[in-house]
PDB file of C-alpha atoms and ligand atoms in Angstrom:
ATOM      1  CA  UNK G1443     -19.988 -36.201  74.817  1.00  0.00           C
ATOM      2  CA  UNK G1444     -18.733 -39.436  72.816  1.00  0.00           C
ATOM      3  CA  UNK G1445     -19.297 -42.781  73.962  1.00  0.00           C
ATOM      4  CA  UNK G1446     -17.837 -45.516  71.496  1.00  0.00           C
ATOM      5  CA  UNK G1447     -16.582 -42.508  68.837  1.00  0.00           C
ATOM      6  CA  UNK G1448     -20.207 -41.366  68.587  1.00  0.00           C
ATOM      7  CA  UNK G1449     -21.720 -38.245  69.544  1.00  0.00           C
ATOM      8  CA  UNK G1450     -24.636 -39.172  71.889  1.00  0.00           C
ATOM      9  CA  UNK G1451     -26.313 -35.947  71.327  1.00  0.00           C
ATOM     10  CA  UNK G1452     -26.091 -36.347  67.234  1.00  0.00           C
ATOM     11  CA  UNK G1453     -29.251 -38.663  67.829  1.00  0.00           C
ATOM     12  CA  UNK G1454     -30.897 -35.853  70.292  1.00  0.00           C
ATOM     13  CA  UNK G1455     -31.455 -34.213  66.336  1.00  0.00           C
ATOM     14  CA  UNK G1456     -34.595 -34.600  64.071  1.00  0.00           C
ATOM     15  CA  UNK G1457     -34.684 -38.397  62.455  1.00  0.00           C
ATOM     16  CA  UNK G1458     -32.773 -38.091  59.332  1.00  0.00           C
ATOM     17  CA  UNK G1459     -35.277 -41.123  57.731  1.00  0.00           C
ATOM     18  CA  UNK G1460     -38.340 -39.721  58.780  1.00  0.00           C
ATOM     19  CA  UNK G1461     -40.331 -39.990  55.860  1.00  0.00           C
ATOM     20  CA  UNK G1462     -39.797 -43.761  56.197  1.00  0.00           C
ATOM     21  CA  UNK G1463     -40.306 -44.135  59.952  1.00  0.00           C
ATOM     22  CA  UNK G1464     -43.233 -41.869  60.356  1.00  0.00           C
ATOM     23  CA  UNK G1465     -46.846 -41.255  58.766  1.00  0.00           C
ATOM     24  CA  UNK G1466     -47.959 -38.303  57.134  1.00  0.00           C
ATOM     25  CA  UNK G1467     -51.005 -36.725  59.053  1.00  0.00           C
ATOM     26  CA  UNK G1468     -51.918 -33.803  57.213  1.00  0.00           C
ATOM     27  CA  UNK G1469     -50.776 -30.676  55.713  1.00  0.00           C
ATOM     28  CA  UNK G1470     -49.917 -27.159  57.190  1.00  0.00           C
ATOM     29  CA  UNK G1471     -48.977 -24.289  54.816  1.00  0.00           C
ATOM     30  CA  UNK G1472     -49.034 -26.343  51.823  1.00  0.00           C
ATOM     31  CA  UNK G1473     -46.327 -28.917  53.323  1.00  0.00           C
ATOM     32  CA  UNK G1474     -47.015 -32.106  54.806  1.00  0.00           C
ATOM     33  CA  UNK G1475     -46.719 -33.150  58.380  1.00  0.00           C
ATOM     34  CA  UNK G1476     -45.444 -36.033  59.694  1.00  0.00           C
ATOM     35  CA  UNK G1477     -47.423 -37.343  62.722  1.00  0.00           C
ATOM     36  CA  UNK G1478     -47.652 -38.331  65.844  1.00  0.00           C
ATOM     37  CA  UNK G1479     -49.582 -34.952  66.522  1.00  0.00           C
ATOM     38  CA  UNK G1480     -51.087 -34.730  70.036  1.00  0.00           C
ATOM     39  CA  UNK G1481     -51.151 -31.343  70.632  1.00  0.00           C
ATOM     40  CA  UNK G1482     -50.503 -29.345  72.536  1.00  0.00           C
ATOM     41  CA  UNK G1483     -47.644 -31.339  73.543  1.00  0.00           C
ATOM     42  CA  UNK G1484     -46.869 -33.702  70.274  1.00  0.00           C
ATOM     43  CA  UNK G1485     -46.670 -31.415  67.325  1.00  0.00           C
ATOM     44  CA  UNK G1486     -44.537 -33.669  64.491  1.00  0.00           C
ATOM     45  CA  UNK G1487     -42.339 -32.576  61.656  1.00  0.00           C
ATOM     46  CA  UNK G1488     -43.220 -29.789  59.811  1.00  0.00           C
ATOM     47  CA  UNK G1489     -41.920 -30.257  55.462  1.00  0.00           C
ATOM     48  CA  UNK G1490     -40.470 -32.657  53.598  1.00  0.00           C
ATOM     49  CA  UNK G1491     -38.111 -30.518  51.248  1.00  0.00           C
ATOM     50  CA  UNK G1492     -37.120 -28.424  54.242  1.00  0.00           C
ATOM     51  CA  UNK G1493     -38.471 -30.424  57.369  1.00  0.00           C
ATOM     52  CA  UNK G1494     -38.801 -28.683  61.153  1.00  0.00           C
ATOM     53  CA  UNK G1495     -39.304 -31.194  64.086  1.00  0.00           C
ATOM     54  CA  UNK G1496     -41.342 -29.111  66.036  1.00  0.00           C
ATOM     55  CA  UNK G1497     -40.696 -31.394  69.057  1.00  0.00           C
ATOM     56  CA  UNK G1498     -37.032 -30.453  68.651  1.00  0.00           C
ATOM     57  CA  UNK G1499     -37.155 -26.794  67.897  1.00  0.00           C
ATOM     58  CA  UNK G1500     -37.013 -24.805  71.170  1.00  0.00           C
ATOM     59  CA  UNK G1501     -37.802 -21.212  69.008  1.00  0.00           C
ATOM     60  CA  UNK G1502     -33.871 -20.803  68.866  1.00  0.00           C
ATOM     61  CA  UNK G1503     -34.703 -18.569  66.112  1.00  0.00           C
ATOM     62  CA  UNK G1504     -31.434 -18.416  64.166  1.00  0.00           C
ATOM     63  CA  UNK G1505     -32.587 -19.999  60.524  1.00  0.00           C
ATOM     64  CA  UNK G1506     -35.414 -17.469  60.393  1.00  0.00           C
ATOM     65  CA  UNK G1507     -33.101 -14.725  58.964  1.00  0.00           C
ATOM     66  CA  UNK G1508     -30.259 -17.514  57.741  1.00  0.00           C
ATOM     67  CA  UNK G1509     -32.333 -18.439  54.431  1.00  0.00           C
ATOM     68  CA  UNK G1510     -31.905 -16.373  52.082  1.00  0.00           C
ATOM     69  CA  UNK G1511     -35.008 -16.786  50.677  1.00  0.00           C
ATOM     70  CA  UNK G1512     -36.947 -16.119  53.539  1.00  0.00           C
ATOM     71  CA  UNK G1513     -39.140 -18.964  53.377  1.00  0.00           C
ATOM     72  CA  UNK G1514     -39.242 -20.141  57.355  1.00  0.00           C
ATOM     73  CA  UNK G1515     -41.490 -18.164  59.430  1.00  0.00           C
ATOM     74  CA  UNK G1516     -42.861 -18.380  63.271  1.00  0.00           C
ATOM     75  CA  UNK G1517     -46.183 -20.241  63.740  1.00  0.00           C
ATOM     76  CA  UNK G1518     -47.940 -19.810  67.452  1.00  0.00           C
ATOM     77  CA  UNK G1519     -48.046 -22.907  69.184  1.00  0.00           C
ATOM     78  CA  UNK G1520     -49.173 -22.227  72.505  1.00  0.00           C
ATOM     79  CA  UNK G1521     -48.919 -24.639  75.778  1.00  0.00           C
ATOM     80  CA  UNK G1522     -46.666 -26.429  73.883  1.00  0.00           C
ATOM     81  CA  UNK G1523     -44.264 -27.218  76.890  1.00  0.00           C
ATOM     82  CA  UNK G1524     -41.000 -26.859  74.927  1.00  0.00           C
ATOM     83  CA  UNK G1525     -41.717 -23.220  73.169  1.00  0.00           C
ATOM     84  CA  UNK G1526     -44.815 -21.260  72.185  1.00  0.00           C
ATOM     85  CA  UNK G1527     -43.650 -20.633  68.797  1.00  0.00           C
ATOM     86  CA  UNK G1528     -41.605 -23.021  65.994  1.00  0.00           C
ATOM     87  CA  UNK G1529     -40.332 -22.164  62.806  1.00  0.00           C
ATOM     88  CA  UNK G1530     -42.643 -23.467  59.918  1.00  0.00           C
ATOM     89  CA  UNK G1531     -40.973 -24.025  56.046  1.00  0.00           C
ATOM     90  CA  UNK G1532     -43.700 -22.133  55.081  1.00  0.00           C
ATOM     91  CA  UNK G1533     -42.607 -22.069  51.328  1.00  0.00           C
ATOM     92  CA  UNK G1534     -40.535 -25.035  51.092  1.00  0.00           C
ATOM     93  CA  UNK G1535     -40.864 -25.147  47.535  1.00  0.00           C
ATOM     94  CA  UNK G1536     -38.603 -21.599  47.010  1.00  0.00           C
ATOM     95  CA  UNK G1537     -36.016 -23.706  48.945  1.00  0.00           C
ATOM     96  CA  UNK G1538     -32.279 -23.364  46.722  1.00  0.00           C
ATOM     97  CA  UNK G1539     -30.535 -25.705  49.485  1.00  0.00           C
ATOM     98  CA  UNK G1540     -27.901 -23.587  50.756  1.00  0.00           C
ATOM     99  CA  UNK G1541     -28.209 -25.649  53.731  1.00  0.00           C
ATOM    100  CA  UNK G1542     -27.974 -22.485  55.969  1.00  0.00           C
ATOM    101  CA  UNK G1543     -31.067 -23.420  58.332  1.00  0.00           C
ATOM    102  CA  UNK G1544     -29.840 -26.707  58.774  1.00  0.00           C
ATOM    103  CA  UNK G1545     -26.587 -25.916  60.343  1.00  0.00           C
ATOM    104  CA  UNK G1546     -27.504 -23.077  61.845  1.00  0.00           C
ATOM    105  CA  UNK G1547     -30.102 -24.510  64.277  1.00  0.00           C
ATOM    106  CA  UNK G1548     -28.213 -25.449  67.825  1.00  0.00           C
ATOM    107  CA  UNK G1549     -30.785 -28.262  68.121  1.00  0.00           C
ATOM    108  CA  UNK G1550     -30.503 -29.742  64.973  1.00  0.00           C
ATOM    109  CA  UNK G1551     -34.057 -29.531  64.439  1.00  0.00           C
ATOM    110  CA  UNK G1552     -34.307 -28.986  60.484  1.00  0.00           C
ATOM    111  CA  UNK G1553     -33.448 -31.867  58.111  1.00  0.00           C
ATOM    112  CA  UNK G1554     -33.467 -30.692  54.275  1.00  0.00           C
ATOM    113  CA  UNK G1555     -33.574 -33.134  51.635  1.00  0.00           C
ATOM    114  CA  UNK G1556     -33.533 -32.006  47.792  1.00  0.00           C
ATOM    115  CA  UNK G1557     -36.811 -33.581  46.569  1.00  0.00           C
TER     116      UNK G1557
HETATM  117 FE1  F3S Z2623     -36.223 -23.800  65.891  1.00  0.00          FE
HETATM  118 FE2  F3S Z2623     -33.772 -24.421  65.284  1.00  0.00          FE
HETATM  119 FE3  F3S Z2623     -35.036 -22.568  63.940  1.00  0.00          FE
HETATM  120  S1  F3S Z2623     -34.616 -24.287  67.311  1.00  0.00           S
HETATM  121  S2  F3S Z2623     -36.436 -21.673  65.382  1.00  0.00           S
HETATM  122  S3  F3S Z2623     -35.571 -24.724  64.024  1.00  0.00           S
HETATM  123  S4  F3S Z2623     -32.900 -22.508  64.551  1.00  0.00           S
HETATM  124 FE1  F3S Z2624     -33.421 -21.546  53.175  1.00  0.00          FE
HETATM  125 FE2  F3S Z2624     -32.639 -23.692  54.447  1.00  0.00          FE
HETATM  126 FE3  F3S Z2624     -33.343 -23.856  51.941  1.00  0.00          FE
HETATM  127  S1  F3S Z2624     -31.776 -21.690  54.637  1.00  0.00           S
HETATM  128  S2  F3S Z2624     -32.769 -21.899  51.090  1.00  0.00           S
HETATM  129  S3  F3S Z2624     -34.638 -23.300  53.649  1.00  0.00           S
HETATM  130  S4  F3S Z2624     -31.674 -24.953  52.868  1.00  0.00           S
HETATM  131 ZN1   ZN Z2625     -46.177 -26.119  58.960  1.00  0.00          ZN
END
């Protein structure tokens, strides 16, 4: 739907300036995450090369087996209301920013930003 030229579910997506508008909270994997974290029903953004908003991500699945260097893979998040599972960037680092993930996800959960 477009309201005004703009597509109101374009801002349903992860925050494109998250690193500026959130905090960093900890680290998973060896990436950081960006808080609020009140789990089980708060879980944040998951990566800063290739970051997951895990309160987006409804386990769609699709950019596990886009990347072809297979670096996102399913981490259990149970009684999360939204899914029981999210894709984690779990080597961010091998990322070669095909972009695949990104516009693959129906959600537009995954934001990646060359470092
Ligand atoms: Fe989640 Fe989107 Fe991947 S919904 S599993 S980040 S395709
Ligand atoms: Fe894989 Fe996405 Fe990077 S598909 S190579 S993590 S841009
Ligand atoms: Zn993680």
């Amino acid at each position: 739907m477009f309201i005004n030229d703009y597509c109101i579910y374009s801002k349903m997506g992860i925050d494109p300036d998250f690193k500026k508008n959130r905090q960093k909270v900890g680290t998973h994997n060896g990436h950081d995450v960006y808080g609020p974290v009140e789990p089980p029903n708060k879980l944040g953004i998951h990566g800063s090369v290739v970051a997951i908003d895990w309160d987006i991500c409804n386990a769609d699945g699709s950019c596990i087996p886009a990347c072809p260097v297979s670096l996102i893979e399913w981490n259990d998040t149970p009684g999360n209301p939204l899914s029981n599972r999210k894709a984690d960037p779990a080597r961010e680092g091998d990322c070669i920013f095909c972009m695949a993930c990104q516009n693959v996800c129906p959600v537009q959960a995954i934001k990646v930003t060359a470092p």
